[in-house]
C-alpha positions as a printed NumPy array, in Angstrom:
array([[ -29.923,   96.467,  154.847],
       [ -26.463,   97.428,  155.92 ],
       [ -26.589,  101.275,  155.404],
       [ -22.693,  101.679,  155.727],
       [ -22.364,   99.682,  152.385],
       [ -24.974,  101.99 ,  150.497],
       [ -23.443,  104.265,  147.799],
       [ -26.658,  105.426,  146.092],
       [ -30.192,  106.368,  147.224],
       [ -33.272,  106.645,  144.734],
       [ -36.157,  108.871,  146.205],
       [ -39.37 ,  110.061,  144.482],
       [ -38.194,  113.537,  143.201],
       [ -41.707,  114.91 ,  143.55 ],
       [ -42.106,  115.327,  147.433],
       [ -38.42 ,  115.734,  147.822],
       [ -38.365,  118.866,  145.657],
       [ -41.55 ,  120.267,  146.805],
       [ -40.347,  120.298,  150.379],
       [ -42.257,  117.353,  151.743],
       [ -39.164,  115.562,  152.637],
       [ -37.107,  118.453,  153.968],
       [ -33.713,  117.049,  155.423],
       [ -33.876,  113.788,  153.58 ],
       [ -30.51 ,  114.18 ,  152.106],
       [ -28.947,  114.891,  155.719],
       [ -30.656,  112.052,  157.378],
       [ -29.4  ,  109.59 ,  154.439],
       [ -25.986,  110.806,  154.756],
       [ -26.072,  110.261,  158.595],
       [ -26.924,  106.679,  157.963],
       [ -24.862,  106.111,  154.9  ],
       [ -21.812,  108.517,  154.441],
       [ -20.699,  107.076,  151.224],
       [ -24.119,  107.93 ,  149.424],
       [ -23.277,  109.96 ,  146.33 ],
       [ -26.921,  110.949,  145.447],
       [ -30.335,  111.098,  146.994],
       [ -32.667,  112.561,  144.398],
       [ -34.618,  111.08 ,  141.408],
       [ -32.073,  111.558,  138.47 ],
       [ -34.968,  112.471,  136.146],
       [ -35.496,  115.791,  138.362],
       [ -31.909,  116.421,  139.101],
       [ -31.676,  119.503,  136.718],
       [ -34.802,  120.928,  138.238],
       [ -33.666,  120.531,  141.696],
       [ -30.259,  122.221,  140.807],
       [ -32.118,  125.373,  139.539],
       [ -33.422,  127.493,  142.276],
       [ -34.948,  129.861,  139.804],
       [ -37.503,  127.404,  138.631],
       [ -40.783,  127.489,  140.377],
       [ -41.164,  123.631,  140.739],
       [ -44.605,  121.978,  140.434],
       [ -45.229,  118.398,  140.058],
       [ -48.279,  119.203,  138.118],
       [ -46.351,  121.54 ,  135.76 ],
       [ -44.075,  118.591,  134.978],
       [ -47.294,  116.514,  134.657],
       [ -45.486,  113.554,  135.792],
       [ -43.731,  112.93 ,  132.447],
       [ -47.1  ,  112.177,  130.805],
       [ -47.455,  112.107,  127.162],
       [ -49.48 ,  115.193,  125.97 ],
       [ -48.918,  114.721,  122.205],
       [ -49.605,  116.517,  119.895],
       [ -48.388,  119.123,  122.141],
       [ -44.695,  119.783,  122.211],
       [ -42.843,  119.614,  125.698],
       [ -41.948,  123.317,  125.151],
       [ -45.708,  124.147,  124.579],
       [ -46.785,  121.959,  127.56 ],
       [ -44.215,  123.998,  129.83 ],
       [ -45.48 ,  127.179,  128.491],
       [ -49.06 ,  126.349,  129.169],
       [ -48.323,  125.444,  132.714],
       [ -46.435,  128.811,  133.229],
       [ -47.729,  131.307,  135.811],
       [ -47.008,  134.116,  133.49 ],
       [ -50.002,  134.994,  131.186],
       [ -47.839,  135.971,  128.084],
       [ -46.366,  132.647,  128.151],
       [ -49.456,  130.88 ,  128.19 ],
       [ -50.748,  133.162,  125.394],
       [ -47.824,  132.242,  123.194],
       [ -48.586,  128.435,  123.859],
       [ -52.028,  129.097,  122.648],
       [ -50.843,  130.789,  119.431],
       [ -48.86 ,  127.587,  118.808],
       [ -51.979,  125.584,  119.462],
       [ -54.063,  127.841,  117.203],
       [ -51.465,  127.262,  114.468],
       [ -51.231,  123.469,  114.968],
       [ -55.045,  123.112,  114.632],
       [ -55.299,  125.063,  111.61 ],
       [ -52.808,  122.609,  110.083],
       [ -54.872,  119.943,  111.374],
       [ -58.029,  121.193,  109.896],
       [ -56.584,  121.773,  106.61 ],
       [ -55.499,  118.21 ,  106.17 ],
       [ -58.825,  116.9  ,  107.778],
       [ -56.83 ,  115.377,  110.611],
       [ -59.733,  115.062,  112.994],
       [ -58.072,  112.308,  115.164],
       [ -55.329,  114.626,  116.233],
       [ -57.815,  117.486,  116.97 ],
       [ -60.015,  115.119,  119.191],
       [ -56.743,  113.994,  120.863],
       [ -55.608,  117.737,  121.578],
       [ -59.155,  118.382,  123.025],
       [ -58.958,  115.54 ,  125.348],
       [ -55.364,  116.541,  126.449],
       [ -56.515,  120.239,  126.965],
       [ -59.932,  119.465,  128.351],
       [ -59.008,  116.771,  130.865],
       [ -55.315,  116.863,  131.6  ],
       [ -55.151,  120.68 ,  131.816],
       [ -58.437,  122.283,  132.324],
       [ -59.323,  119.696,  135.092],
       [ -55.791,  119.769,  136.673],
       [ -55.267,  120.499,  140.406],
       [ -52.763,  123.266,  139.537],
       [ -54.499,  126.712,  138.792],
       [ -51.979,  127.798,  136.293],
       [ -52.321,  124.453,  134.373],
       [ -56.192,  125.227,  134.394],
       [ -55.631,  128.576,  132.976],
       [ -53.381,  127.071,  130.348],
       [ -56.111,  124.634,  129.496],
       [ -58.65 ,  127.384,  129.252],
       [ -56.655,  129.606,  126.882],
       [ -55.746,  126.53 ,  124.773],
       [ -59.31 ,  125.358,  124.213],
       [ -60.219,  128.856,  123.144],
       [ -57.374,  128.699,  120.675],
       [ -58.711,  125.451,  119.239],
       [ -62.155,  127.008,  118.526],
       [ -60.669,  130.187,  117.021],
       [ -58.586,  127.988,  114.807],
       [ -61.454,  125.776,  113.789],
       [ -63.819,  128.655,  112.934],
       [ -67.066,  127.546,  111.948],
       [ -66.033,  123.872,  112.195],
       [ -65.89 ,  124.485,  115.934],
       [ -69.618,  123.475,  115.927],
       [ -68.615,  119.971,  115.527],
       [ -66.732,  119.854,  118.865],
       [ -68.775,  122.169,  121.11 ],
       [ -69.436,  119.684,  123.721],
       [ -65.789,  118.881,  124.111],
       [ -64.872,  122.587,  124.061],
       [ -67.518,  123.907,  126.404],
       [ -67.851,  121.14 ,  129.07 ],
       [ -64.168,  121.553,  130.573],
       [ -64.79 ,  125.362,  130.526],
       [ -68.182,  125.045,  132.354],
       [ -66.395,  122.904,  135.211],
       [ -63.96 ,  125.722,  135.764],
       [ -66.711,  128.286,  136.757],
       [ -66.92 ,  126.562,  140.051],
       [ -63.243,  127.17 ,  140.743],
       [ -62.249,  128.666,  144.035],
       [ -59.573,  130.836,  142.224],
       [ -61.206,  134.064,  140.961],
       [ -58.734,  134.306,  138.229],
       [ -59.636,  130.917,  136.932],
       [ -63.317,  131.863,  136.65 ],
       [ -62.337,  134.947,  134.926],
       [ -60.46 ,  133.187,  132.473],
       [ -63.204,  130.684,  132.053],
       [ -65.409,  133.713,  131.156],
       [ -62.783,  134.718,  128.61 ],
       [ -62.509,  131.325,  127.09 ],
       [ -66.148,  130.572,  126.759],
       [ -66.636,  133.98 ,  125.243],
       [ -64.188,  133.277,  122.51 ],
       [ -65.534,  129.799,  121.957],
       [ -69.075,  131.149,  121.775],
       [ -68.286,  134.022,  119.443],
       [ -66.968,  131.716,  116.912],
       [ -69.509,  128.728,  117.291],
       [ -72.508,  131.087,  117.724],
       [ -75.702,  129.328,  117.533],
       [ -74.167,  125.827,  118.055],
       [ -73.397,  126.642,  121.693],
       [ -77.247,  127.033,  122.335],
       [ -77.521,  123.161,  122.617],
       [ -75.598,  123.764,  125.948],
       [ -77.575,  126.997,  126.922],
       [ -79.336,  125.742,  129.919],
       [ -75.946,  125.038,  131.552],
       [ -74.479,  128.21 ,  130.349],
       [ -77.464,  130.181,  131.743],
       [ -77.1  ,  128.355,  135.107],
       [ -73.448,  129.367,  135.384],
       [ -74.101,  133.117,  134.084],
       [ -76.653,  133.427,  136.921],
       [ -74.225,  132.518,  139.408],
       [ -71.527,  134.66 ,  137.873],
       [ -73.84 ,  137.602,  138.106],
       [ -73.592,  137.571,  141.821],
       [ -69.816,  136.656,  141.872],
       [ -68.022,  138.249,  144.913],
       [ -65.143,  139.161,  142.524],
       [ -65.761,  142.418,  140.563],
       [ -63.229,  141.225,  137.667],
       [ -65.324,  137.949,  137.323],
       [ -68.55 ,  139.846,  137.33 ],
       [ -67.142,  142.141,  134.601],
       [ -65.889,  139.211,  132.454],
       [ -69.447,  137.652,  132.84 ],
       [ -71.229,  140.596,  131.686],
       [ -69.379,  140.464,  128.324],
       [ -70.156,  136.811,  127.955],
       [ -73.786,  137.519,  129.128],
       [ -74.064,  140.278,  126.317],
       [ -72.832,  137.653,  123.642],
       [ -75.118,  135.07 ,  124.713],
       [ -78.094,  137.568,  124.422],
       [ -76.934,  138.382,  120.913],
       [ -76.747,  134.774,  119.976],
       [ -80.234,  133.913,  121.392],
       [ -81.747,  136.943,  119.659],
       [ -80.386,  136.103,  116.223],
       [ -81.303,  132.343,  116.542],
       [ -84.353,  131.155,  114.652],
       [ -84.808,  128.082,  117.235],
       [ -84.463,  128.248,  121.019],
       [ -85.528,  125.895,  123.624],
       [ -87.371,  128.183,  125.851],
       [ -89.129,  125.063,  127.388],
       [ -85.852,  123.781,  128.431],
       [ -84.93 ,  127.136,  130.011],
       [ -88.131,  127.696,  132.106],
       [ -87.282,  125.506,  135.038],
       [ -84.027,  127.357,  135.422],
       [ -85.573,  130.648,  134.991],
       [ -88.346,  129.776,  137.46 ],
       [ -85.79 ,  128.94 ,  140.078],
       [ -83.457,  131.801,  139.663],
       [ -86.163,  134.375,  139.59 ],
       [ -86.667,  134.007,  143.515],
       [ -83.019,  135.081,  144.11 ],
       [ -82.719,  138.026,  146.682],
       [ -79.244,  139.065,  145.254],
       [ -79.491,  142.579,  143.519],
       [ -76.98 ,  141.467,  140.826],
       [ -79.054,  138.148,  140.288],
       [ -82.15 ,  139.884,  140.077],
       [ -80.743,  142.495,  137.473],
       [ -79.528,  139.499,  135.665],
       [ -82.917,  137.678,  135.431],
       [ -84.915,  140.846,  134.626],
       [ -82.58 ,  141.539,  131.718],
       [ -83.067,  138.13 ,  130.439],
       [ -86.718,  138.143,  130.818],
       [ -86.797,  141.616,  128.808],
       [ -84.557,  140.196,  125.964],
       [ -86.587,  136.898,  125.504],
       [ -89.943,  138.727,  125.42 ],
       [ -88.588,  141.133,  122.887],
       [ -87.597,  138.213,  120.484],
       [ -90.394,  137.716,  117.848],
       [ -90.1  ,  133.949,  117.59 ],
       [ -90.383,  133.578,  121.416],
       [ -93.657,  133.457,  123.012],
       [ -92.943,  134.114,  126.749],
       [ -96.514,  135.097,  127.456],
       [ -97.398,  131.382,  127.451],
       [ -94.928,  130.961,  130.302],
       [ -95.86 ,  133.924,  132.286],
       [ -97.864,  132.146,  134.968],
       [ -94.553,  130.395,  135.753],
       [ -92.547,  133.795,  136.379],
       [ -95.133,  136.288,  137.321],
       [ -94.942,  135.863,  141.033],
       [ -91.304,  136.069,  140.986],
       [ -91.366,  139.38 ,  138.896],
       [ -93.735,  141.009,  141.431],
       [ -91.268,  139.961,  144.199],
       [ -88.569,  141.693,  142.385],
       [ -90.715,  144.75 ,  141.9  ],
       [ -90.468,  145.535,  145.682],
       [ -86.613,  145.517,  145.549],
       [ -85.283,  148.433,  147.554],
       [ -82.935,  149.11 ,  144.597],
       [ -84.741,  151.706,  142.481],
       [ -82.839,  150.741,  139.308],
       [ -84.109,  147.079,  139.761],
       [ -87.756,  148.484,  140.482],
       [ -87.677,  150.427,  137.301],
       [ -86.366,  147.517,  135.272],
       [ -89.057,  145.262,  136.476],
       [ -91.871,  147.526,  136.178],
       [ -90.885,  148.292,  132.527],
       [ -90.899,  144.561,  131.683],
       [ -94.341,  144.062,  133.604],
       [ -95.6  ,  147.072,  131.64 ],
       [ -94.537,  145.262,  128.366],
       [ -96.273,  142.151,  129.382],
       [ -99.451,  143.829,  130.134],
       [ -99.461,  145.465,  126.85 ],
       [ -98.939,  142.317,  125.09 ],
       [-101.818,  140.837,  127.1  ],
       [-104.196,  143.637,  126.142],
       [-103.022,  143.348,  122.38 ],
       [-103.823,  139.663,  122.331],
       [-105.792,  138.208,  125.182],
       [-106.581,  134.802,  123.421],
       [-103.314,  133.174,  124.443],
       [-103.366,  134.524,  127.965],
       [-103.95 ,  132.095,  131.051],
       [-105.982,  134.456,  133.154],
       [-107.149,  131.831,  135.58 ],
       [-103.447,  130.728,  136.341],
       [-102.395,  134.17 ,  137.256],
       [-105.324,  135.933,  139.083],
       [-104.725,  134.57 ,  142.461],
       [-101.052,  135.744,  142.091],
       [-102.321,  139.211,  141.493],
       [-104.784,  139.058,  144.424],
       [-102.031,  138.107,  146.79 ],
       [ -99.821,  141.032,  145.705],
       [-102.43 ,  143.561,  145.653],
       [-102.57 ,  143.215,  149.612],
       [ -98.89 ,  143.882,  149.836],
       [ -97.778,  146.813,  152.113],
       [ -95.595,  148.163,  149.372],
       [ -97.368,  150.908,  147.29 ],
       [ -95.871,  150.072,  143.821],
       [ -96.416,  146.539,  144.17 ],
       [ -99.93 ,  146.988,  145.251],
       [-100.791,  149.591,  142.517],
       [ -99.424,  147.321,  139.703],
       [-101.306,  144.339,  140.957],
       [-104.728,  146.266,  141.115],
       [-103.983,  147.559,  137.706],
       [-103.486,  144.054,  136.438],
       [-106.553,  142.797,  138.089],
       [-108.615,  145.612,  136.484],
       [-107.305,  144.77 ,  133.029],
       [-107.903,  141.016,  133.568],
       [-111.546,  141.549,  134.655],
       [-112.014,  143.812,  131.541],
       [-110.512,  141.371,  129.119],
       [-111.658,  138.031,  130.342],
       [-115.07 ,  139.041,  131.675],
       [-117.158,  136.15 ,  133.091],
       [-113.957,  133.907,  133.5  ],
       [-113.149,  135.954,  136.48 ],
       [-116.446,  135.196,  138.411],
       [-115.007,  132.176,  140.269],
       [-112.432,  134.66 ,  141.801],
       [-114.892,  137.385,  142.495],
       [-114.582,  136.865,  146.329],
       [-110.801,  137.066,  146.362],
       [-110.846,  140.051,  143.98 ],
       [-113.294,  142.049,  146.234],
       [-111.185,  141.103,  149.35 ],
       [-108.317,  142.681,  147.57 ],
       [-109.79 ,  145.775,  146.259],
       [-112.343,  146.87 ,  148.863],
       [-109.792,  147.883,  151.497],
       [-108.303,  150.488,  149.178],
       [-111.406,  152.525,  149.252],
       [-110.499,  153.826,  152.91 ],
       [-107.176,  155.145,  151.705],
       [-106.892,  158.859,  152.244],
       [-103.121,  159.638,  152.093],
       [-101.626,  161.489,  149.162],
       [ -99.321,  158.782,  148.348],
       [-102.177,  156.226,  148.08 ],
       [-104.686,  158.311,  146.157],
       [-103.788,  156.789,  142.786],
       [-104.623,  153.36 ,  144.259],
       [-107.804,  154.709,  145.633],
       [-108.695,  156.379,  142.11 ],
       [-107.898,  153.185,  140.228],
       [-109.838,  150.957,  142.718],
       [-112.907,  153.233,  142.458],
       [-112.759,  153.317,  138.666],
       [-112.423,  149.601,  138.723],
       [-115.483,  148.855,  141.011],
       [-117.755,  151.485,  139.284]])
């Protein structure tokens, strides 16, 4: 090419405007003094406006985002919350119109645009726009949102792994609004939601933890009012999370165990062998509030066991109690021995195969002579006699 004869140069506007090709115009002018333009004509207006915060993701590469208007797309990409909120209000009105005319095709198309192009974008502001847009769809659909829970929830769940705490916070807000409308319909995704909530409970950002607490409370209300709940599907997640050493995560787990145990239609006693060891480990947490919460939950379980021993799997739990009855922590040891005593009284001869382990656990307690351990000594003496 003879550069001196060049009068026009076309370049990709994205890297030029984002600073990746700084000095490009000067370099071209040196080679071709007669060149009259060097930028992509499509983006010329954006380049000229220094007040614009240019983002290739915000422009979305000129992609078709119908049924969203171009103005709505720009507003959803804006870094200012009020503008994204205004766009969400436009989406809500649009979806209400689609719903009134039974235009499910456009609703599905809009869900795809917001769930993929926006919520999963590389640009954090675009992701925030997608999150508020998805919530707006749910609000507009009302009870009909139950028909689209998967399309609404999956993109939101993906945002909880975001490195930007604000995106995680807005994901909490979005899922809260979707769940508040869809109610029991979200329970089909409960195991995924529970897994996310358990991580959010220990999130390093206080604002995210605060947002997750509101979402957590709503999910507890939904589970409590539900006639059908998949406890079997939840147990592997609960069993795994119960061994966390994080104080916030432990508080989260104990609160959920307490809620589930209080629901009349949920029989958590059947699954107690799977979580009993984890509960006793939490009981020795240095945080007194956590200890108190766990002690209350264990007392409720023991009360239920004494009320109806017929459904209790004593043989699957006794070795757990024997292990913890030898712990150095006084509260842990006392609680374990209390449970062993009740197990022996309630199940009788079923405990004979475990007699050696039980005696190994309780006999050393007879030598206790300190004031702090007298309660353990008294209980052990009563037990043996």
